[in-house]
Coordinates of N, CA and C in Angstrom, one line a residue:
X19 N 0.8 -1.2 0.0 CA 0.0 0.0 0.0 C 0.9 1.2 0.0
X20 N 0.6 2.2 -0.8 CA 1.3 3.5 -0.9 C 0.5 4.5 -0.1
X21 N 1.3 5.3 0.7 CA 0.7 6.4 1.5 C 0.6 7.7 0.7
X22 N 1.0 7.6 -0.6 CA 1.0 8.8 -1.4 C -0.5 9.2 -1.7
X23 N -0.7 10.5 -1.9 CA -2.0 10.9 -2.3 C -2.3 10.6 -3.7
X24 N -3.6 10.5 -4.1 CA -4.0 10.3 -5.5 C -4.8 11.5 -5.9
X25 N -4.5 12.0 -7.1 CA -5.2 13.0 -7.7 C -6.2 12.4 -8.6
X26 N -7.5 12.4 -8.3 CA -8.5 11.8 -9.2 C -9.3 12.8 -10.0
X27 N -9.4 12.6 -11.2 CA -10.2 13.5 -12.1 C -11.4 12.7 -12.5
X28 N -12.5 13.0 -11.8 CA -13.8 12.3 -12.1 C -14.3 12.9 -13.4
X29 N -14.1 12.2 -14.5 CA -14.3 12.8 -15.8 C -15.8 12.9 -16.2
X30 N -16.7 12.2 -15.6 CA -18.1 12.3 -15.9 C -18.9 12.0 -14.7
X31 N -19.9 12.9 -14.4 CA -20.8 12.7 -13.3 C -22.2 13.1 -13.9
X32 N -23.1 12.1 -13.8 CA -24.4 12.3 -14.4 C -25.4 12.1 -13.3
X33 N -26.3 13.1 -13.1 CA -27.5 12.9 -12.3 C -28.7 13.5 -12.9
X34 N -29.9 13.2 -12.4 CA -31.1 13.5 -13.1 C -31.7 14.8 -12.6
X35 N -31.0 15.6 -11.8 CA -31.5 16.8 -11.3 C -31.7 17.8 -12.4
X36 N -30.6 18.0 -13.2 CA -30.7 18.9 -14.4 C -29.5 18.7 -15.2
X37 N -29.5 19.1 -16.5 CA -28.3 19.0 -17.3 C -27.1 19.8 -16.7
X38 N -27.4 20.9 -15.9 CA -26.3 21.7 -15.3 C -25.6 20.9 -14.2
X39 N -26.1 19.7 -13.8 CA -25.5 18.9 -12.8 C -24.3 18.1 -13.3
X40 N -24.1 17.9 -14.6 CA -22.9 17.2 -15.1 C -21.7 18.1 -14.8
X41 N -20.7 17.4 -14.2 CA -19.5 18.2 -13.7 C -18.2 17.5 -13.9
X42 N -17.2 18.3 -14.0 CA -15.8 17.8 -14.0 C -15.4 18.0 -12.5
X43 N -14.8 16.9 -11.9 CA -14.5 17.0 -10.5 C -13.0 16.6 -10.3
X44 N -12.3 17.4 -9.5 CA -10.9 17.1 -9.1 C -10.9 16.8 -7.6
X45 N -10.4 15.6 -7.2 CA -10.3 15.2 -5.8 C -8.9 14.9 -5.5
X46 N -8.6 15.1 -4.2 CA -7.3 14.5 -3.6 C -7.8 13.4 -2.7
X47 N -7.3 12.2 -2.9 CA -7.8 11.0 -2.1 C -6.6 10.4 -1.4
X48 N -6.8 10.1 -0.1 CA -5.7 9.6 0.7 C -6.2 8.3 1.4
X49 N -5.5 7.2 1.2 CA -5.8 6.0 2.0 C -5.5 6.2 3.4
X50 N -6.4 5.7 4.3 CA -6.1 5.8 5.8 C -5.7 4.4 6.3
X51 N -6.1 3.4 5.6 CA -5.8 2.0 5.9 C -5.9 1.2 4.6
X52 N -5.6 -0.1 4.6 CA -5.8 -0.9 3.4 C -7.2 -1.0 2.9
X53 N -8.2 -0.7 3.8 CA -9.6 -0.7 3.3 C -10.2 0.6 3.1
X54 N -9.8 1.7 3.8 CA -10.5 2.9 3.8 C -9.7 4.1 3.2
X55 N -10.3 4.9 2.4 CA -9.7 6.1 1.9 C -10.7 7.3 2.1
X56 N -10.2 8.5 2.1 CA -11.0 9.7 2.2 C -10.6 10.6 1.0
X57 N -11.5 11.4 0.6 CA -11.2 12.3 -0.5 C -12.0 13.6 -0.3
X58 N -11.5 14.7 -1.0 CA -12.1 16.0 -1.0 C -11.6 16.7 -2.2
X59 N -12.5 17.6 -2.7 CA -12.1 18.4 -3.9 C -13.1 19.4 -4.3
X60 N -13.0 19.9 -5.5 CA -13.9 20.8 -6.1 C -14.4 20.4 -7.4
X61 N -15.5 21.0 -7.9 CA -16.0 20.6 -9.2 C -16.6 21.9 -9.9
X62 N -16.6 21.8 -11.2 CA -17.2 22.8 -12.1 C -18.1 22.1 -13.1
X63 N -19.2 22.7 -13.3 CA -20.2 22.2 -14.3 C -19.7 22.2 -15.7
X64 N -20.1 21.3 -16.5 CA -19.7 21.2 -17.9 C -20.0 22.5 -18.6
X65 N -21.1 23.1 -18.2 CA -21.5 24.4 -18.9 C -20.9 25.6 -18.2
X66 N -20.0 25.4 -17.2 CA -19.3 26.4 -16.4 C -20.2 27.3 -15.6
X67 N -21.5 26.9 -15.4 CA -22.4 27.7 -14.6 C -22.6 27.1 -13.2
X68 N -21.8 26.1 -12.8 CA -22.0 25.5 -11.5 C -20.6 25.2 -10.9
X69 N -20.4 25.6 -9.6 CA -19.2 25.3 -8.9 C -19.5 24.8 -7.5
X70 N -18.6 24.0 -7.0 CA -18.8 23.5 -5.6 C -17.7 22.7 -5.1
X71 N -18.0 22.1 -3.9 CA -17.0 21.3 -3.2 C -17.6 20.0 -2.8
X72 N -16.8 18.9 -2.7 CA -17.3 17.6 -2.2 C -16.3 17.0 -1.3
X73 N -16.8 16.0 -0.6 CA -15.9 15.2 0.3 C -16.6 13.9 0.5
X74 N -15.8 12.9 0.8 CA -16.4 11.6 1.1 C -15.3 10.5 1.4
X75 N -15.8 9.3 1.3 CA -14.9 8.2 1.6 C -15.2 6.9 0.9
X76 N -14.2 6.1 0.8 CA -14.4 4.8 0.1 C -14.0 3.6 1.0
X77 N -14.7 2.5 0.9 CA -14.3 1.3 1.5 C -14.0 0.3 0.4
X78 N -12.7 -0.1 0.3 CA -12.2 -1.0 -0.7 C -12.4 -2.4 -0.1
X79 N -13.2 -3.2 -0.8 CA -13.6 -4.5 -0.2 C -12.5 -5.6 -0.3
X80 N -11.5 -5.4 -1.1 CA -10.4 -6.3 -1.2 C -9.2 -5.9 -0.3
X81 N -9.3 -4.8 0.4 CA -8.2 -4.4 1.3 C -7.1 -3.8 0.5
X82 N -7.3 -3.4 -0.7 CA -6.2 -2.8 -1.5 C -6.8 -1.5 -2.1
X83 N -6.3 -0.3 -1.6 CA -6.8 0.9 -2.1 C -6.6 1.1 -3.6
X84 N -7.6 1.6 -4.3 CA -7.6 1.9 -5.7 C -7.6 0.6 -6.6
X85 N -8.0 -0.6 -6.0 CA -8.0 -1.8 -6.7 C -9.2 -2.6 -6.3
X86 N -10.1 -3.0 -7.3 CA -11.2 -3.9 -7.0 C -12.4 -3.2 -6.6
X87 N -13.4 -3.9 -6.1 CA -14.7 -3.3 -5.8 C -14.7 -2.4 -4.5
X88 N -15.5 -1.4 -4.5 CA -15.6 -0.5 -3.4 C -17.0 0.0 -3.2
X89 N -17.2 0.5 -2.0 CA -18.4 1.3 -1.6 C -18.0 2.7 -1.3
X90 N -18.8 3.7 -1.7 CA -18.4 5.1 -1.5 C -19.6 5.9 -1.0
X91 N -19.4 6.8 -0.1 CA -20.4 7.8 0.3 C -19.7 9.2 0.1
X92 N -20.5 10.1 -0.5 CA -20.0 11.4 -0.8 C -21.1 12.5 -0.5
X93 N -20.6 13.6 0.0 CA -21.5 14.8 0.2 C -20.9 15.9 -0.7
X94 N -21.8 16.8 -1.2 CA -21.3 17.9 -2.0 C -22.3 19.1 -1.9
X95 N -21.7 20.3 -2.1 CA -22.5 21.5 -2.2 C -22.2 22.2 -3.5
X96 N -23.2 22.7 -4.2 CA -23.0 23.3 -5.5 C -23.8 24.6 -5.5
X97 N -23.1 25.6 -6.1 CA -23.7 26.9 -6.4 C -23.9 27.0 -7.9
X98 N -25.1 27.3 -8.3 CA -25.4 27.5 -9.7 C -25.6 28.9 -10.1
X99 N -24.8 29.4 -11.0 CA -24.9 30.8 -11.5 C -25.8 30.9 -12.6
X100 N -27.1 31.0 -12.3 CA -28.1 31.1 -13.4 C -28.1 32.5 -14.1
X101 N -28.4 33.5 -13.3 CA -28.3 34.9 -13.8 C -28.3 35.8 -12.5
X102 N -28.3 37.1 -12.7 CA -28.2 38.0 -11.5 C -29.4 38.0 -10.7
X103 N -30.6 37.6 -11.2 CA -31.8 37.6 -10.4 C -32.1 36.3 -9.8
X104 N -31.4 35.2 -10.1 CA -31.7 33.9 -9.6 C -30.4 33.3 -9.0
X105 N -30.5 32.8 -7.8 CA -29.4 32.0 -7.2 C -29.9 30.7 -6.8
X106 N -29.1 29.6 -7.0 CA -29.4 28.3 -6.7 C -28.3 27.6 -5.9
X107 N -28.7 26.9 -4.8 CA -27.7 26.2 -4.0 C -28.3 24.8 -3.9
X108 N -27.4 23.8 -4.1 CA -27.8 22.4 -3.9 C -26.8 21.7 -3.0
X109 N -27.4 20.9 -2.0 CA -26.6 20.1 -1.2 C -27.1 18.6 -1.5
X110 N -26.1 17.7 -1.6 CA -26.4 16.3 -2.0 C -25.6 15.4 -1.2
X111 N -26.1 14.2 -1.0 CA -25.4 13.1 -0.5 C -25.6 11.9 -1.4
X112 N -24.6 11.1 -1.7 CA -24.7 10.0 -2.7 C -24.0 8.7 -2.1
X113 N -24.6 7.6 -2.4 CA -24.0 6.3 -2.1 C -23.8 5.6 -3.4
X114 N -22.5 5.0 -3.6 CA -22.2 4.4 -4.8 C -21.5 3.0 -4.6
X115 N -21.7 2.1 -5.6 CA -20.9 0.9 -5.6 C -20.1 0.9 -6.9
X116 N -18.8 0.6 -6.8 CA -18.0 0.7 -8.0 C -16.9 -0.3 -8.0
X117 N -16.1 -0.2 -9.1 CA -15.0 -1.1 -9.3 C -13.8 -0.2 -9.8
X118 N -12.6 -0.4 -9.3 CA -11.4 0.3 -9.7 C -10.4 -0.7 -10.2
X119 N -9.8 -0.3 -11.3 CA -8.8 -1.2 -12.0 C -7.5 -0.4 -12.2
X120 N -6.4 -1.0 -11.8 CA -5.1 -0.4 -12.0 C -4.6 -0.5 -13.5
X121 N -4.1 0.6 -14.0 CA -3.5 0.6 -15.4 C -2.1 1.1 -15.3
X122 N -1.1 0.2 -15.2 CA 0.3 0.6 -15.0 C 0.5 1.0 -13.5
X123 N 1.6 1.6 -13.3 CA 2.0 1.9 -11.9 C 1.3 3.2 -11.3
X124 N 0.9 4.1 -12.2 CA 0.4 5.4 -11.7 C -1.1 5.6 -12.0
X125 N -1.7 4.9 -12.9 CA -3.0 5.2 -13.3 C -4.0 4.1 -12.9
X126 N -5.2 4.6 -12.6 CA -6.3 3.7 -12.3 C -7.6 4.3 -13.0
X127 N -8.5 3.4 -13.3 CA -9.8 3.8 -13.8 C -10.8 3.2 -12.8
X128 N -12.0 3.9 -12.7 CA -13.0 3.4 -11.8 C -14.4 3.8 -12.4
X129 N -15.3 2.9 -12.3 CA -16.7 3.2 -12.7 C -17.6 2.9 -11.5
X130 N -18.5 3.8 -11.1 CA -19.3 3.6 -10.0 C -20.7 4.1 -10.3
X131 N -21.7 3.5 -9.7 CA -23.1 3.9 -9.9 C -23.8 3.8 -8.6
X132 N -24.9 4.6 -8.4 CA -25.7 4.5 -7.2 C -26.8 5.5 -7.2
X133 N -27.1 6.0 -6.0 CA -28.2 6.9 -5.9 C -27.8 8.1 -5.0
X134 N -28.4 9.2 -5.3 CA -28.2 10.4 -4.5 C -29.5 11.1 -4.1
X135 N -29.4 11.8 -3.0 CA -30.5 12.6 -2.5 C -30.0 14.1 -2.5
X136 N -30.8 15.0 -3.1 CA -30.4 16.4 -3.3 C -31.5 17.3 -2.7
X137 N -31.0 18.4 -2.1 CA -31.9 19.5 -1.7 C -31.5 20.7 -2.4
X138 N -32.4 21.2 -3.2 CA -32.1 22.4 -4.1 C -32.9 23.6 -3.5
X139 N -32.2 24.7 -3.3 CA -32.9 26.0 -2.9 C -32.6 27.0 -4.0
X140 N -33.7 27.5 -4.5 CA -33.7 28.6 -5.5 C -34.3 29.8 -5.0
X141 N -33.6 30.9 -5.1 CA -34.0 32.2 -4.6 C -34.1 33.1 -5.8
X142 N -35.3 33.8 -6.1 CA -35.5 34.6 -7.2 C -35.9 36.0 -6.8
X143 N -35.2 37.0 -7.3 CA -35.6 38.4 -7.1 C -36.6 38.8 -8.1
X144 N -37.8 39.2 -7.6 CA -38.9 39.5 -8.5 C -38.7 40.9 -9.2
X145 N -39.0 41.1 -10.4 CA -38.9 42.4 -11.0 C -39.8 43.4 -10.4
X146 N -39.4 44.6 -10.3 CA -40.2 45.7 -9.8 C -41.3 46.0 -10.7
X147 N -42.5 46.4 -10.2 CA -43.6 46.7 -11.0 C -43.4 48.1 -11.7
X148 N -44.2 48.3 -12.8 CA -44.1 49.6 -13.5 C -44.4 50.8 -12.6
X149 N -45.3 50.6 -11.7 CA -45.7 51.7 -10.8 C -44.5 52.1 -9.9
X150 N -43.6 51.1 -9.6 CA -42.5 51.4 -8.8 C -41.6 52.5 -9.4
X151 N -41.4 52.4 -10.7 CA -40.6 53.4 -11.4 C -41.2 54.8 -11.4
X152 N -42.5 54.8 -11.2 CA -43.2 56.1 -11.1 C -43.1 56.7 -9.7
X153 N -43.0 55.9 -8.7 CA -42.9 56.3 -7.3 C -41.6 55.9 -6.8
X154 N -40.6 56.8 -6.8 CA -39.3 56.4 -6.4 C -39.1 55.9 -5.0
X155 N -40.1 56.1 -4.1 CA -39.9 55.7 -2.7 C -39.8 54.2 -2.7
X156 N -40.4 53.4 -3.6 CA -40.3 52.0 -3.5 C -39.0 51.5 -4.0
X157 N -38.2 52.3 -4.8 CA -36.9 51.9 -5.2 C -35.9 51.8 -4.0
X158 N -36.3 52.5 -2.9 CA -35.4 52.5 -1.7 C -35.6 51.2 -0.9
X159 N -36.7 50.5 -1.1 CA -36.9 49.2 -0.4 C -36.2 48.1 -1.1
X160 N -36.0 47.0 -0.3 CA -35.5 45.8 -0.9 C -36.5 45.1 -1.9
X161 N -36.0 44.6 -3.0 CA -37.0 43.9 -3.9 C -37.5 42.6 -3.3
X162 N -38.7 42.3 -3.7 CA -39.3 41.0 -3.2 C -38.5 39.8 -3.7
X163 N -38.5 38.8 -2.9 CA -37.8 37.5 -3.3 C -38.7 36.3 -3.1
X164 N -38.6 35.4 -3.9 CA -39.3 34.1 -3.7 C -38.3 33.0 -3.5
X165 N -38.6 32.1 -2.6 CA -37.7 30.9 -2.4 C -38.5 29.6 -2.6
X166 N -37.9 28.8 -3.5 CA -38.4 27.5 -3.7 C -37.4 26.4 -3.3
X167 N -37.9 25.3 -2.7 CA -37.0 24.2 -2.4 C -37.5 23.0 -3.0
X168 N -36.6 22.1 -3.4 CA -37.0 20.8 -4.0 C -36.0 19.7 -3.5
X169 N -36.6 18.6 -3.2 CA -35.8 17.4 -2.8 C -36.0 16.3 -3.8
X170 N -34.9 15.7 -4.2 CA -35.0 14.6 -5.2 C -34.1 13.5 -4.9
X171 N -34.6 12.3 -5.3 CA -33.8 11.1 -5.3 C -33.4 10.8 -6.7
X172 N -32.1 10.6 -7.0 CA -31.7 10.5 -8.4 C -30.6 9.5 -8.6
X173 N -30.4 9.0 -9.8 CA -29.3 8.1 -10.1 C -28.0 8.9 -10.2
X174 N -26.9 8.3 -9.9 CA -25.5 8.9 -10.0 C -24.6 7.9 -10.6
X175 N -23.9 8.4 -11.6 CA -22.9 7.6 -12.3 C -21.6 8.4 -12.3
X176 N -20.4 7.7 -12.0 CA -19.1 8.3 -12.0 C -18.1 7.5 -12.8
X177 N -17.5 8.1 -13.8 CA -16.4 7.5 -14.5 C -15.1 8.3 -14.1
X178 N -14.1 7.6 -13.5 CA -13.0 8.2 -12.9 C -11.7 7.8 -13.5
X179 N -10.8 8.7 -13.8 CA -9.4 8.4 -14.1 C -8.6 9.0 -12.9
X180 N -7.7 8.1 -12.3 CA -6.9 8.5 -11.2 C -5.4 8.4 -11.5
X181 N -4.7 9.5 -11.2 CA -3.3 9.5 -11.3 C -2.7 9.6 -9.9
X182 N -1.8 8.6 -9.6 CA -1.2 8.6 -8.3 C 0.2 9.2 -8.4
X183 N 0.5 10.0 -7.4 CA 1.8 10.6 -7.4 C 2.4 10.6 -6.0

């Protein structure tokens, strides 16, 4: 077992919340024992309108990190940059089952699938009415905002290329 960190580039993440959920993810993963590793990193949406952080852990069933079947739990937070009047925040937790295969001394690939639970909060600033522009006193007040929340259970698929250094 190597105690060196692994830089994992999760090249594809698909979930059913929205097309904006697909992301490129960069993690640093560190084995804590022959069976357990932890990871943390950041992600950016494929459309560049989502950014966030994630952390989690893996249990390697063979007792060899980065080799063979594993179970994984991950939590993440994502900010979606829709436009200046709308802000979206999503918190998710996912459970996955996967398999990791070594390719040479420094590269590994892994494929994992499972389910995730997400809580999405969307806050929208409502446009001011036409009468507001006529009466400047209402321009001094804060604009009205609406808040919508959504919870979803969705599939999660991860294809990962890992470079160990």
